[in-house]
């Protein structure tokens, strides 16, 4: 009898532990499954409604096939003689695009164009465009209203020629044997021109380096004396370009974003040349492209700094944009 009671007690104990093990092995209904990640939800971008097509965008739409679907045209007067237009559109390949255009009336006596150098110094190094504008304003002779990146960087130096505050710092693209690299020149009297030529067989307007207060080189010709300069490069990327009209009284600075398919895929040299020609440029070239393509705009009362700052108005891959070895500033005196 005693053994029977013991066996019953042993069976009850074993059953109890078996039940506990079954309960412990059962997964809770609310237990997270770490292998199943939460789906990433991206809010759709909302483009403000703006059906008013401005003068520059109308020229592009009338004269080229660049804009397939118009999305946005936002034009702002930054200062007397300087306007910025932000254009959003879908290109002929059904891809999203974003472009910034500065239209600068250089015939106005209060407007001038000047080369910018990192830290407002004569040594070769690099700096973001917002900081470069900040450092250069003190000796600019006015307010730097906007600025764009300059030449391609090679070992922290501009690749082409560079004249900063009338000091000749580099002359690799203004010699007799190497004069096919384009540049923007500003004479000491303030007049602006595009120098050099696209090929050795092309004619070239004479210039004297000693007459220049600023010179910033570029990399690729787009237009020369009103004619398209053909390019075999089909790379689609962000690009910065400068264009001067035939009368030399309007300068156009264009920054096309690239590298983000949902926002702006980028542009080829060929299509960028069509845009520059349609808006009125006669001579035009690309300064640099990719992550370095940046346009900044002066903000008088920045809520973050409590003073003057320069905001990146386009959308480079990195928020501040890549650092540059020089830049071009648009100054109001």
Short mmCIF file of C-alpha atoms in Angstrom, two decimals:
data_model
loop_
_atom_site.label_atom_id
_atom_site.label_comp_id
_atom_site.label_asym_id
_atom_site.label_seq_id
_atom_site.Cartn_x
_atom_site.Cartn_y
_atom_site.Cartn_z
CA UNK A 1 0.00 0.00 0.00
CA UNK A 2 2.80 2.33 0.86
CA UNK A 3 4.59 1.56 -2.44
CA UNK A 4 1.36 2.25 -4.35
CA UNK A 5 1.03 5.69 -2.74
CA UNK A 6 4.67 6.39 -3.55
CA UNK A 7 4.19 5.41 -7.19
CA UNK A 8 1.11 7.65 -7.48
CA UNK A 9 3.01 10.56 -5.96
CA UNK A 10 5.90 9.97 -8.39
CA UNK A 11 3.52 9.94 -11.37
CA UNK A 12 1.85 13.17 -10.28
CA UNK A 13 5.25 14.86 -9.86
CA UNK A 14 6.43 13.68 -13.29
CA UNK A 15 3.21 14.85 -14.92
CA UNK A 16 3.57 18.25 -13.28
CA UNK A 17 7.12 18.74 -14.61
CA UNK A 18 6.08 17.48 -18.07
CA UNK A 19 3.27 20.04 -18.12
CA UNK A 20 5.71 22.80 -17.11
CA UNK A 21 8.09 21.84 -19.90
CA UNK A 22 5.29 21.92 -22.47
CA UNK A 23 4.17 25.36 -21.28
CA UNK A 24 7.75 26.66 -21.30
CA UNK A 25 8.31 25.43 -24.87
CA UNK A 26 5.12 27.04 -26.19
CA UNK A 27 5.96 30.44 -27.81
CA UNK A 28 3.93 33.42 -26.61
CA UNK A 29 1.62 34.94 -29.19
CA UNK A 30 3.16 38.38 -28.72
CA UNK A 31 6.79 37.24 -28.86
CA UNK A 32 8.69 39.26 -31.53
CA UNK A 33 10.17 37.51 -34.54
CA UNK A 34 13.49 39.22 -35.07
CA UNK A 35 14.07 37.71 -38.50
CA UNK A 36 10.98 39.46 -39.85
CA UNK A 37 11.95 43.13 -40.05
CA UNK A 38 9.34 45.85 -40.10
CA UNK A 39 8.78 47.11 -43.67
CA UNK A 40 10.28 50.53 -44.39
CA UNK A 41 7.48 52.96 -45.13
CA UNK A 42 8.47 55.99 -47.20
CA UNK A 43 6.04 58.87 -47.24
CA UNK A 44 5.25 60.01 -50.77
CA UNK A 45 6.86 63.32 -51.71
CA UNK A 46 4.40 66.18 -52.03
CA UNK A 47 5.31 68.77 -54.65
CA UNK A 48 3.56 72.11 -54.01
CA UNK A 49 0.96 73.01 -56.59
CA UNK A 50 2.36 75.68 -58.88
CA UNK A 51 0.99 75.80 -62.41
CA UNK A 52 2.61 79.08 -63.35
CA UNK A 53 5.38 78.52 -65.86
CA UNK A 54 8.02 81.25 -65.76
CA UNK A 55 9.99 82.76 -68.63
CA UNK A 56 13.06 80.52 -68.39
CA UNK A 57 11.08 77.29 -68.08
CA UNK A 58 8.85 78.31 -70.98
CA UNK A 59 11.97 78.78 -73.11
CA UNK A 60 13.19 75.28 -72.18
CA UNK A 61 9.78 73.75 -72.96
CA UNK A 62 9.39 75.63 -76.25
CA UNK A 63 12.89 74.99 -77.60
CA UNK A 64 13.81 71.52 -76.30
CA UNK A 65 12.36 68.10 -75.52
CA UNK A 66 13.97 68.08 -72.07
CA UNK A 67 10.77 68.57 -70.04
CA UNK A 68 8.22 65.82 -70.60
CA UNK A 69 5.98 66.62 -67.63
CA UNK A 70 6.14 69.98 -65.85
CA UNK A 71 5.95 69.77 -62.05
CA UNK A 72 7.10 73.00 -60.43
CA UNK A 73 8.53 76.41 -61.25
CA UNK A 74 9.43 78.47 -58.20
CA UNK A 75 11.18 81.76 -58.98
CA UNK A 76 12.58 84.02 -56.26
CA UNK A 77 14.26 87.41 -56.57
CA UNK A 78 17.31 87.16 -54.31
CA UNK A 79 18.48 90.72 -54.93
CA UNK A 80 18.21 93.41 -57.57
CA UNK A 81 19.68 91.69 -60.63
CA UNK A 82 19.76 88.12 -59.26
CA UNK A 83 16.91 85.60 -59.55
CA UNK A 84 16.81 81.91 -58.64
CA UNK A 85 14.43 79.48 -60.29
CA UNK A 86 13.80 75.97 -58.96
CA UNK A 87 12.40 73.65 -61.61
CA UNK A 88 10.92 70.19 -61.00
CA UNK A 89 9.97 68.05 -63.97
CA UNK A 90 9.89 64.57 -65.47
CA UNK A 91 12.33 64.04 -68.34
CA UNK A 92 11.73 62.23 -71.63
CA UNK A 93 12.74 58.92 -70.02
CA UNK A 94 10.05 59.34 -67.35
CA UNK A 95 12.60 60.13 -64.64
CA UNK A 96 12.32 62.70 -61.85
CA UNK A 97 14.46 65.84 -62.21
CA UNK A 98 15.32 68.89 -60.12
CA UNK A 99 17.24 71.91 -61.34
CA UNK A 100 18.31 75.29 -59.95
CA UNK A 101 18.92 78.26 -62.30
CA UNK A 102 20.52 81.55 -61.30
CA UNK A 103 19.85 84.38 -63.73
CA UNK A 104 22.32 87.19 -63.07
CA UNK A 105 22.04 90.57 -64.74
CA UNK A 106 25.70 91.54 -64.85
CA UNK A 107 24.92 94.80 -66.66
CA UNK A 108 23.75 96.23 -63.34
CA UNK A 109 26.38 98.30 -61.57
CA UNK A 110 25.48 96.80 -58.18
CA UNK A 111 26.13 93.21 -59.28
CA UNK A 112 29.55 91.65 -59.63
CA UNK A 113 31.00 88.18 -60.08
CA UNK A 114 34.08 86.98 -58.20
CA UNK A 115 36.19 83.89 -57.68
CA UNK A 116 36.01 82.35 -54.20
CA UNK A 117 38.81 80.48 -52.48
CA UNK A 118 38.70 78.18 -49.44
CA UNK A 119 39.11 80.18 -46.21
CA UNK A 120 39.62 83.32 -48.35
CA UNK A 121 43.25 82.26 -48.70
CA UNK A 122 45.80 81.75 -51.46
CA UNK A 123 46.80 78.24 -50.38
CA UNK A 124 45.34 75.17 -52.10
CA UNK A 125 42.83 73.30 -49.97
CA UNK A 126 39.11 72.50 -50.07
CA UNK A 127 35.99 73.73 -48.28
CA UNK A 128 32.22 73.37 -48.54
CA UNK A 129 30.53 76.11 -50.53
CA UNK A 130 28.48 77.43 -47.59
CA UNK A 131 31.63 77.90 -45.52
CA UNK A 132 33.58 79.28 -48.48
CA UNK A 133 30.96 82.00 -49.00
CA UNK A 134 31.11 82.83 -45.30
CA UNK A 135 34.89 83.21 -45.26
CA UNK A 136 35.05 85.20 -48.52
CA UNK A 137 32.36 87.76 -47.83
CA UNK A 138 34.52 90.06 -45.72
CA UNK A 139 36.65 91.10 -48.70
CA UNK A 140 34.02 90.62 -51.40
CA UNK A 141 33.07 94.29 -51.52
CA UNK A 142 29.43 93.58 -50.77
CA UNK A 143 27.08 90.73 -49.91
CA UNK A 144 27.56 87.29 -51.44
CA UNK A 145 23.96 86.57 -52.45
CA UNK A 146 24.64 83.15 -53.97
CA UNK A 147 27.53 80.93 -54.96
CA UNK A 148 28.25 77.75 -56.91
CA UNK A 149 31.09 75.24 -56.92
CA UNK A 150 34.03 75.79 -59.21
CA UNK A 151 36.64 73.56 -60.82
CA UNK A 152 37.31 69.84 -60.42
CA UNK A 153 39.58 69.11 -57.45
CA UNK A 154 42.98 67.47 -58.02
CA UNK A 155 45.03 66.88 -54.85
CA UNK A 156 43.15 69.65 -52.99
CA UNK A 157 43.83 72.12 -55.81
CA UNK A 158 41.77 73.27 -58.79
CA UNK A 159 42.56 71.24 -61.91
CA UNK A 160 42.64 74.22 -64.26
CA UNK A 161 43.84 77.80 -64.06
CA UNK A 162 42.85 79.93 -61.10
CA UNK A 163 43.10 83.67 -60.45
CA UNK A 164 41.91 84.89 -57.06
CA UNK A 165 41.81 88.56 -56.10
CA UNK A 166 44.04 89.41 -59.09
CA UNK A 167 46.67 86.92 -57.95
CA UNK A 168 47.61 84.27 -60.51
CA UNK A 169 47.68 81.01 -58.55
CA UNK A 170 47.65 78.46 -61.37
CA UNK A 171 48.00 78.69 -65.18
CA UNK A 172 47.66 75.16 -66.54
CA UNK A 173 44.80 75.98 -68.90
CA UNK A 174 45.80 79.37 -70.20
CA UNK A 175 49.07 78.55 -71.92
CA UNK A 176 49.64 78.43 -75.67
CA UNK A 177 49.74 74.64 -75.67
CA UNK A 178 46.78 74.04 -73.38
CA UNK A 179 43.99 76.48 -74.11
CA UNK A 180 41.03 74.20 -74.78
CA UNK A 181 39.79 74.09 -71.19
CA UNK A 182 36.99 76.65 -70.64
CA UNK A 183 37.06 79.26 -67.92
CA UNK A 184 35.04 82.17 -66.59
CA UNK A 185 37.08 85.33 -66.49
CA UNK A 186 36.30 88.58 -64.69
CA UNK A 187 38.34 91.59 -65.68
CA UNK A 188 39.44 94.22 -63.20
CA UNK A 189 36.80 96.55 -64.61
CA UNK A 190 34.13 93.98 -63.66
CA UNK A 191 33.30 92.74 -67.17
CA UNK A 192 32.75 89.00 -67.56
CA UNK A 193 33.70 86.65 -70.41
CA UNK A 194 34.16 82.96 -71.17
CA UNK A 195 37.71 82.21 -72.27
CA UNK A 196 39.64 79.65 -74.34
CA UNK A 197 38.24 77.47 -77.12
CA UNK A 198 36.83 73.94 -77.50
CA UNK A 199 39.46 72.73 -79.99
CA UNK A 200 42.83 73.78 -81.33
CA UNK A 201 41.26 74.51 -84.71
CA UNK A 202 38.71 76.95 -83.23
CA UNK A 203 39.28 80.68 -83.24
CA UNK A 204 39.77 82.30 -79.86
CA UNK A 205 39.24 85.81 -78.53
CA UNK A 206 42.43 87.29 -77.15
CA UNK A 207 42.80 88.02 -73.46
CA UNK A 208 45.50 89.17 -71.09
CA UNK A 209 45.86 87.42 -67.72
CA UNK A 210 47.15 90.62 -66.19
CA UNK A 211 43.76 92.24 -66.84
CA UNK A 212 41.87 89.67 -64.76
CA UNK A 213 40.70 89.93 -61.17
CA UNK A 214 39.15 86.43 -61.22
CA UNK A 215 39.45 83.28 -63.28
CA UNK A 216 37.78 79.94 -62.50
CA UNK A 217 38.21 77.01 -64.87
CA UNK A 218 35.73 74.37 -65.91
CA UNK A 219 36.00 70.95 -67.44
CA UNK A 220 33.68 70.41 -70.41
CA UNK A 221 32.43 72.75 -73.12
CA UNK A 222 28.69 72.79 -73.81
CA UNK A 223 28.35 75.79 -76.15
CA UNK A 224 30.85 77.94 -78.02
CA UNK A 225 29.85 81.16 -79.80
CA UNK A 226 26.25 79.98 -80.01
CA UNK A 227 26.98 76.51 -81.38
CA UNK A 228 26.64 73.19 -79.55
CA UNK A 229 29.90 71.46 -78.67
CA UNK A 230 29.27 67.75 -79.22
CA UNK A 231 30.06 65.37 -76.38
CA UNK A 232 30.47 61.60 -76.53
CA UNK A 233 30.11 61.32 -72.75
CA UNK A 234 26.73 59.84 -71.83
CA UNK A 235 27.16 59.79 -68.05
CA UNK A 236 24.02 60.82 -66.17
CA UNK A 237 24.92 62.68 -62.98
CA UNK A 238 24.57 65.93 -61.06
CA UNK A 239 26.23 68.79 -62.93
CA UNK A 240 27.02 72.47 -62.47
CA UNK A 241 27.23 74.72 -65.53
CA UNK A 242 27.86 78.38 -66.37
CA UNK A 243 26.60 80.19 -69.44
CA UNK A 244 27.03 83.71 -70.80
CA UNK A 245 24.75 85.26 -73.42
CA UNK A 246 26.05 86.78 -76.65
CA UNK A 247 25.63 90.35 -75.40
CA UNK A 248 27.60 89.49 -72.25
CA UNK A 249 25.00 91.06 -69.97
CA UNK A 250 23.40 87.92 -68.53
CA UNK A 251 25.16 85.07 -66.77
CA UNK A 252 23.37 81.80 -66.06
CA UNK A 253 24.45 79.34 -63.36
CA UNK A 254 22.67 75.98 -63.48
CA UNK A 255 22.87 73.15 -60.95
CA UNK A 256 21.09 69.91 -61.81
CA UNK A 257 20.75 67.38 -59.00
CA UNK A 258 21.57 63.72 -59.50
CA UNK A 259 22.13 60.42 -57.76
CA UNK A 260 18.66 60.04 -56.21
CA UNK A 261 16.20 58.37 -58.56
CA UNK A 262 13.12 59.41 -56.61
CA UNK A 263 14.17 63.10 -56.60
CA UNK A 264 16.53 63.74 -59.51
CA UNK A 265 18.54 61.24 -61.54
CA UNK A 266 20.98 63.69 -63.11
CA UNK A 267 21.66 64.92 -66.63
CA UNK A 268 24.00 64.35 -69.58
CA UNK A 269 26.24 67.04 -71.04
CA UNK A 270 24.20 66.96 -74.23
CA UNK A 271 20.89 67.71 -72.49
CA UNK A 272 22.51 70.31 -70.23
CA UNK A 273 23.85 72.05 -73.32
CA UNK A 274 20.32 72.17 -74.77
CA UNK A 275 19.06 73.80 -71.58
CA UNK A 276 21.83 76.40 -71.53
CA UNK A 277 21.22 77.27 -75.18
CA UNK A 278 17.43 77.50 -74.74
CA UNK A 279 17.61 79.96 -71.84
CA UNK A 280 19.92 82.30 -73.75
CA UNK A 281 23.54 81.24 -73.27
CA UNK A 282 25.96 81.57 -76.18
CA UNK A 283 29.08 80.22 -74.42
CA UNK A 284 28.64 77.60 -71.70
CA UNK A 285 30.60 74.93 -69.90
CA UNK A 286 30.43 72.49 -66.98
CA UNK A 287 32.53 73.41 -63.95
CA UNK A 288 32.23 70.11 -62.07
CA UNK A 289 29.69 67.38 -61.39
CA UNK A 290 28.64 64.65 -59.01
CA UNK A 291 28.69 65.28 -55.27
CA UNK A 292 30.49 68.61 -55.77
CA UNK A 293 27.53 70.23 -57.59
CA UNK A 294 26.27 72.78 -55.08
CA UNK A 295 24.41 76.08 -55.07
CA UNK A 296 24.13 78.13 -51.89
CA UNK A 297 21.99 81.15 -51.10
CA UNK A 298 22.44 83.87 -48.51
CA UNK A 299 20.10 83.77 -45.49
CA UNK A 300 20.09 87.04 -43.55
CA UNK A 301 18.48 85.91 -40.30
CA UNK A 302 19.13 82.21 -39.91
CA UNK A 303 17.04 80.81 -37.05
CA UNK A 304 19.81 78.32 -36.20
CA UNK A 305 22.80 80.68 -36.18
CA UNK A 306 21.02 83.90 -35.28
CA UNK A 307 22.87 85.72 -38.06
CA UNK A 308 23.93 85.44 -41.69
CA UNK A 309 24.47 82.00 -43.21
CA UNK A 310 24.48 80.33 -46.61
CA UNK A 311 21.97 77.56 -47.26
CA UNK A 312 22.41 74.76 -49.79
CA UNK A 313 19.36 75.17 -52.03
CA UNK A 314 19.81 72.14 -54.25
CA UNK A 315 19.91 68.53 -53.01
CA UNK A 316 23.38 66.99 -53.28
CA UNK A 317 23.91 63.42 -52.10
CA UNK A 318 25.61 64.75 -48.96
CA UNK A 319 23.65 67.51 -47.23
CA UNK A 320 26.46 70.10 -47.43
CA UNK A 321 27.71 68.87 -50.79
CA UNK A 322 31.26 67.84 -51.58
CA UNK A 323 34.11 70.22 -50.78
CA UNK A 324 35.52 72.37 -53.60
CA UNK A 325 38.90 73.91 -54.37
CA UNK A 326 37.26 77.15 -55.51
CA UNK A 327 33.89 78.66 -56.32
CA UNK A 328 32.09 81.51 -58.03
CA UNK A 329 30.26 84.11 -55.96
CA UNK A 330 27.53 86.49 -57.08
CA UNK A 331 27.88 89.68 -55.10
CA UNK A 332 25.63 92.69 -54.62
CA UNK A 333 27.47 95.87 -53.65
#
